[in-house]
PDB file of C-alpha atoms in Angstrom:
ATOM      1  CA  UNK A   1     291.469 161.633 268.812  1.00 88.00           C
ATOM      2  CA  UNK A   2     291.940 158.168 270.248  1.00 89.00           C
ATOM      3  CA  UNK A   3     290.101 157.569 273.529  1.00 86.00           C
ATOM      4  CA  UNK A   4     290.393 154.273 275.467  1.00 86.00           C
ATOM      5  CA  UNK A   5     288.221 155.439 278.337  1.00 84.00           C
ATOM      6  CA  UNK A   6     290.960 156.261 280.840  1.00 85.00           C
ATOM      7  CA  UNK A   7     293.529 157.511 278.308  1.00 88.00           C
ATOM      8  CA  UNK A   8     293.265 159.876 275.363  1.00 88.00           C
ATOM      9  CA  UNK A   9     295.655 161.056 272.684  1.00 91.00           C
ATOM     10  CA  UNK A  10     295.198 163.571 269.876  1.00 91.00           C
ATOM     11  CA  UNK A  11     296.977 164.432 266.664  1.00 90.00           C
ATOM     12  CA  UNK A  12     296.448 166.833 263.786  1.00 90.00           C
ATOM     13  CA  UNK A  13     296.890 166.643 260.041  1.00 90.00           C
ATOM     14  CA  UNK A  14     298.369 169.543 258.095  1.00 86.00           C
ATOM     15  CA  UNK A  15     298.148 169.703 254.303  1.00 82.00           C
ATOM     16  CA  UNK A  16     300.415 172.059 252.384  1.00 78.00           C
ATOM     17  CA  UNK A  17     299.466 173.290 248.952  1.00 73.00           C
ATOM     18  CA  UNK A  18     301.962 172.108 246.349  1.00 77.00           C
ATOM     19  CA  UNK A  19     303.475 174.823 244.186  1.00 79.00           C
ATOM     20  CA  UNK A  20     301.824 175.610 240.880  1.00 85.00           C
ATOM     21  CA  UNK A  21     304.101 175.805 237.853  1.00 89.00           C
ATOM     22  CA  UNK A  22     303.775 177.853 234.671  1.00 92.00           C
ATOM     23  CA  UNK A  23     302.855 175.510 231.794  1.00 93.00           C
ATOM     24  CA  UNK A  24     302.045 178.141 229.134  1.00 94.00           C
ATOM     25  CA  UNK A  25     304.521 181.013 229.145  1.00 95.00           C
ATOM     26  CA  UNK A  26     304.046 184.636 228.104  1.00 96.00           C
ATOM     27  CA  UNK A  27     304.549 185.617 224.481  1.00 96.00           C
ATOM     28  CA  UNK A  28     305.851 188.947 223.150  1.00 94.00           C
ATOM     29  CA  UNK A  29     303.117 191.364 222.026  1.00 93.00           C
ATOM     30  CA  UNK A  30     303.368 194.213 219.530  1.00 92.00           C
ATOM     31  CA  UNK A  31     300.533 196.757 219.607  1.00 91.00           C
ATOM     32  CA  UNK A  32     299.867 200.129 218.056  1.00 93.00           C
ATOM     33  CA  UNK A  33     299.558 203.144 220.322  1.00 94.00           C
ATOM     34  CA  UNK A  34     295.981 203.372 221.635  1.00 94.00           C
ATOM     35  CA  UNK A  35     295.285 199.621 221.290  1.00 95.00           C
ATOM     36  CA  UNK A  36     295.056 197.073 224.094  1.00 95.00           C
ATOM     37  CA  UNK A  37     297.931 194.651 224.718  1.00 96.00           C
ATOM     38  CA  UNK A  38     296.903 191.220 226.054  1.00 96.00           C
ATOM     39  CA  UNK A  39     299.263 188.845 227.868  1.00 97.00           C
ATOM     40  CA  UNK A  40     298.276 185.346 229.029  1.00 97.00           C
ATOM     41  CA  UNK A  41     299.890 182.468 230.813  1.00 94.00           C
ATOM     42  CA  UNK A  42     298.537 179.219 232.224  1.00 95.00           C
ATOM     43  CA  UNK A  43     299.425 177.442 235.441  1.00 94.00           C
ATOM     44  CA  UNK A  44     299.585 173.715 236.119  1.00 92.00           C
ATOM     45  CA  UNK A  45     296.597 174.026 238.450  1.00 90.00           C
ATOM     46  CA  UNK A  46     294.393 176.535 240.226  1.00 87.00           C
ATOM     47  CA  UNK A  47     296.168 177.953 243.229  1.00 81.00           C
ATOM     48  CA  UNK A  48     295.716 180.246 246.200  1.00 72.00           C
ATOM     49  CA  UNK A  49     299.380 181.271 245.932  1.00 77.00           C
ATOM     50  CA  UNK A  50     299.951 184.951 245.265  1.00 83.00           C
ATOM     51  CA  UNK A  51     300.393 185.659 241.566  1.00 91.00           C
ATOM     52  CA  UNK A  52     301.701 189.049 240.448  1.00 94.00           C
ATOM     53  CA  UNK A  53     302.112 190.881 237.136  1.00 96.00           C
ATOM     54  CA  UNK A  54     304.933 193.397 236.587  1.00 96.00           C
ATOM     55  CA  UNK A  55     305.782 196.050 233.990  1.00 93.00           C
ATOM     56  CA  UNK A  56     309.533 196.318 234.418  1.00 92.00           C
ATOM     57  CA  UNK A  57     309.986 196.254 238.193  1.00 91.00           C
ATOM     58  CA  UNK A  58     306.600 197.866 238.905  1.00 92.00           C
ATOM     59  CA  UNK A  59     303.882 195.539 240.263  1.00 94.00           C
ATOM     60  CA  UNK A  60     300.568 195.974 238.424  1.00 94.00           C
ATOM     61  CA  UNK A  61     297.054 196.012 239.848  1.00 91.00           C
ATOM     62  CA  UNK A  62     293.641 196.037 238.205  1.00 90.00           C
ATOM     63  CA  UNK A  63     292.546 199.616 237.576  1.00 92.00           C
ATOM     64  CA  UNK A  64     291.337 201.789 234.691  1.00 90.00           C
ATOM     65  CA  UNK A  65     294.624 201.208 232.819  1.00 90.00           C
ATOM     66  CA  UNK A  66     295.222 197.511 233.568  1.00 93.00           C
ATOM     67  CA  UNK A  67     292.818 194.604 233.783  1.00 95.00           C
ATOM     68  CA  UNK A  68     293.947 191.448 235.545  1.00 95.00           C
ATOM     69  CA  UNK A  69     291.791 188.338 235.133  1.00 94.00           C
ATOM     70  CA  UNK A  70     292.004 184.868 236.611  1.00 93.00           C
ATOM     71  CA  UNK A  71     289.850 182.144 235.044  1.00 94.00           C
ATOM     72  CA  UNK A  72     290.774 178.789 236.517  1.00 92.00           C
ATOM     73  CA  UNK A  73     294.403 178.193 235.591  1.00 93.00           C
ATOM     74  CA  UNK A  74     294.539 181.013 233.005  1.00 95.00           C
ATOM     75  CA  UNK A  75     295.938 184.376 234.134  1.00 96.00           C
ATOM     76  CA  UNK A  76     295.456 187.372 231.819  1.00 96.00           C
ATOM     77  CA  UNK A  77     296.803 190.922 231.843  1.00 97.00           C
ATOM     78  CA  UNK A  78     295.236 193.544 229.560  1.00 96.00           C
ATOM     79  CA  UNK A  79     297.075 196.847 229.236  1.00 95.00           C
ATOM     80  CA  UNK A  80     294.416 199.302 228.071  1.00 95.00           C
ATOM     81  CA  UNK A  81     295.170 201.828 225.318  1.00 94.00           C
ATOM     82  CA  UNK A  82     298.938 201.440 225.441  1.00 93.00           C
ATOM     83  CA  UNK A  83     301.299 204.362 224.924  1.00 91.00           C
ATOM     84  CA  UNK A  84     304.997 204.444 224.048  1.00 90.00           C
ATOM     85  CA  UNK A  85     305.728 204.699 227.792  1.00 87.00           C
ATOM     86  CA  UNK A  86     304.250 201.187 228.219  1.00 86.00           C
ATOM     87  CA  UNK A  87     307.100 199.624 226.207  1.00 89.00           C
ATOM     88  CA  UNK A  88     309.177 197.276 228.296  1.00 91.00           C
ATOM     89  CA  UNK A  89     309.353 193.857 229.878  1.00 95.00           C
ATOM     90  CA  UNK A  90     306.193 192.243 231.251  1.00 96.00           C
ATOM     91  CA  UNK A  91     306.569 189.448 233.768  1.00 97.00           C
ATOM     92  CA  UNK A  92     304.274 187.131 235.687  1.00 96.00           C
ATOM     93  CA  UNK A  93     305.390 185.527 238.950  1.00 95.00           C
ATOM     94  CA  UNK A  94     303.803 182.804 241.036  1.00 93.00           C
ATOM     95  CA  UNK A  95     305.747 181.259 243.900  1.00 87.00           C
ATOM     96  CA  UNK A  96     309.290 180.566 242.665  1.00 88.00           C
ATOM     97  CA  UNK A  97     308.265 180.611 238.969  1.00 91.00           C
ATOM     98  CA  UNK A  98     308.486 183.514 236.516  1.00 93.00           C
ATOM     99  CA  UNK A  99     307.594 184.048 232.870  1.00 96.00           C
ATOM    100  CA  UNK A 100     308.555 187.186 230.928  1.00 95.00           C
ATOM    101  CA  UNK A 101     307.903 188.778 227.520  1.00 94.00           C
TER     102      UNK A 101
END
């Protein structure tokens, strides 16, 4: 706000969050049936952008079978006690960026 007494003008500042990029990509994992499979990737910075894990085309959520962790810039997916039906592509997406294994 700028106020001269008889005149006043206002303006606003808007700050957009810059896009995070994937700096450490996913790596392929081989596990035995009944073991946990752990996937990790790291972003260029912490972000409030939506990040999503997928098994094939199916979005994953944290539940009794999958654990999703975010610790700073590190994003981790743990598939609990994998079965042969869990074989397939895993991907992680944030903004326009994707990593797959």
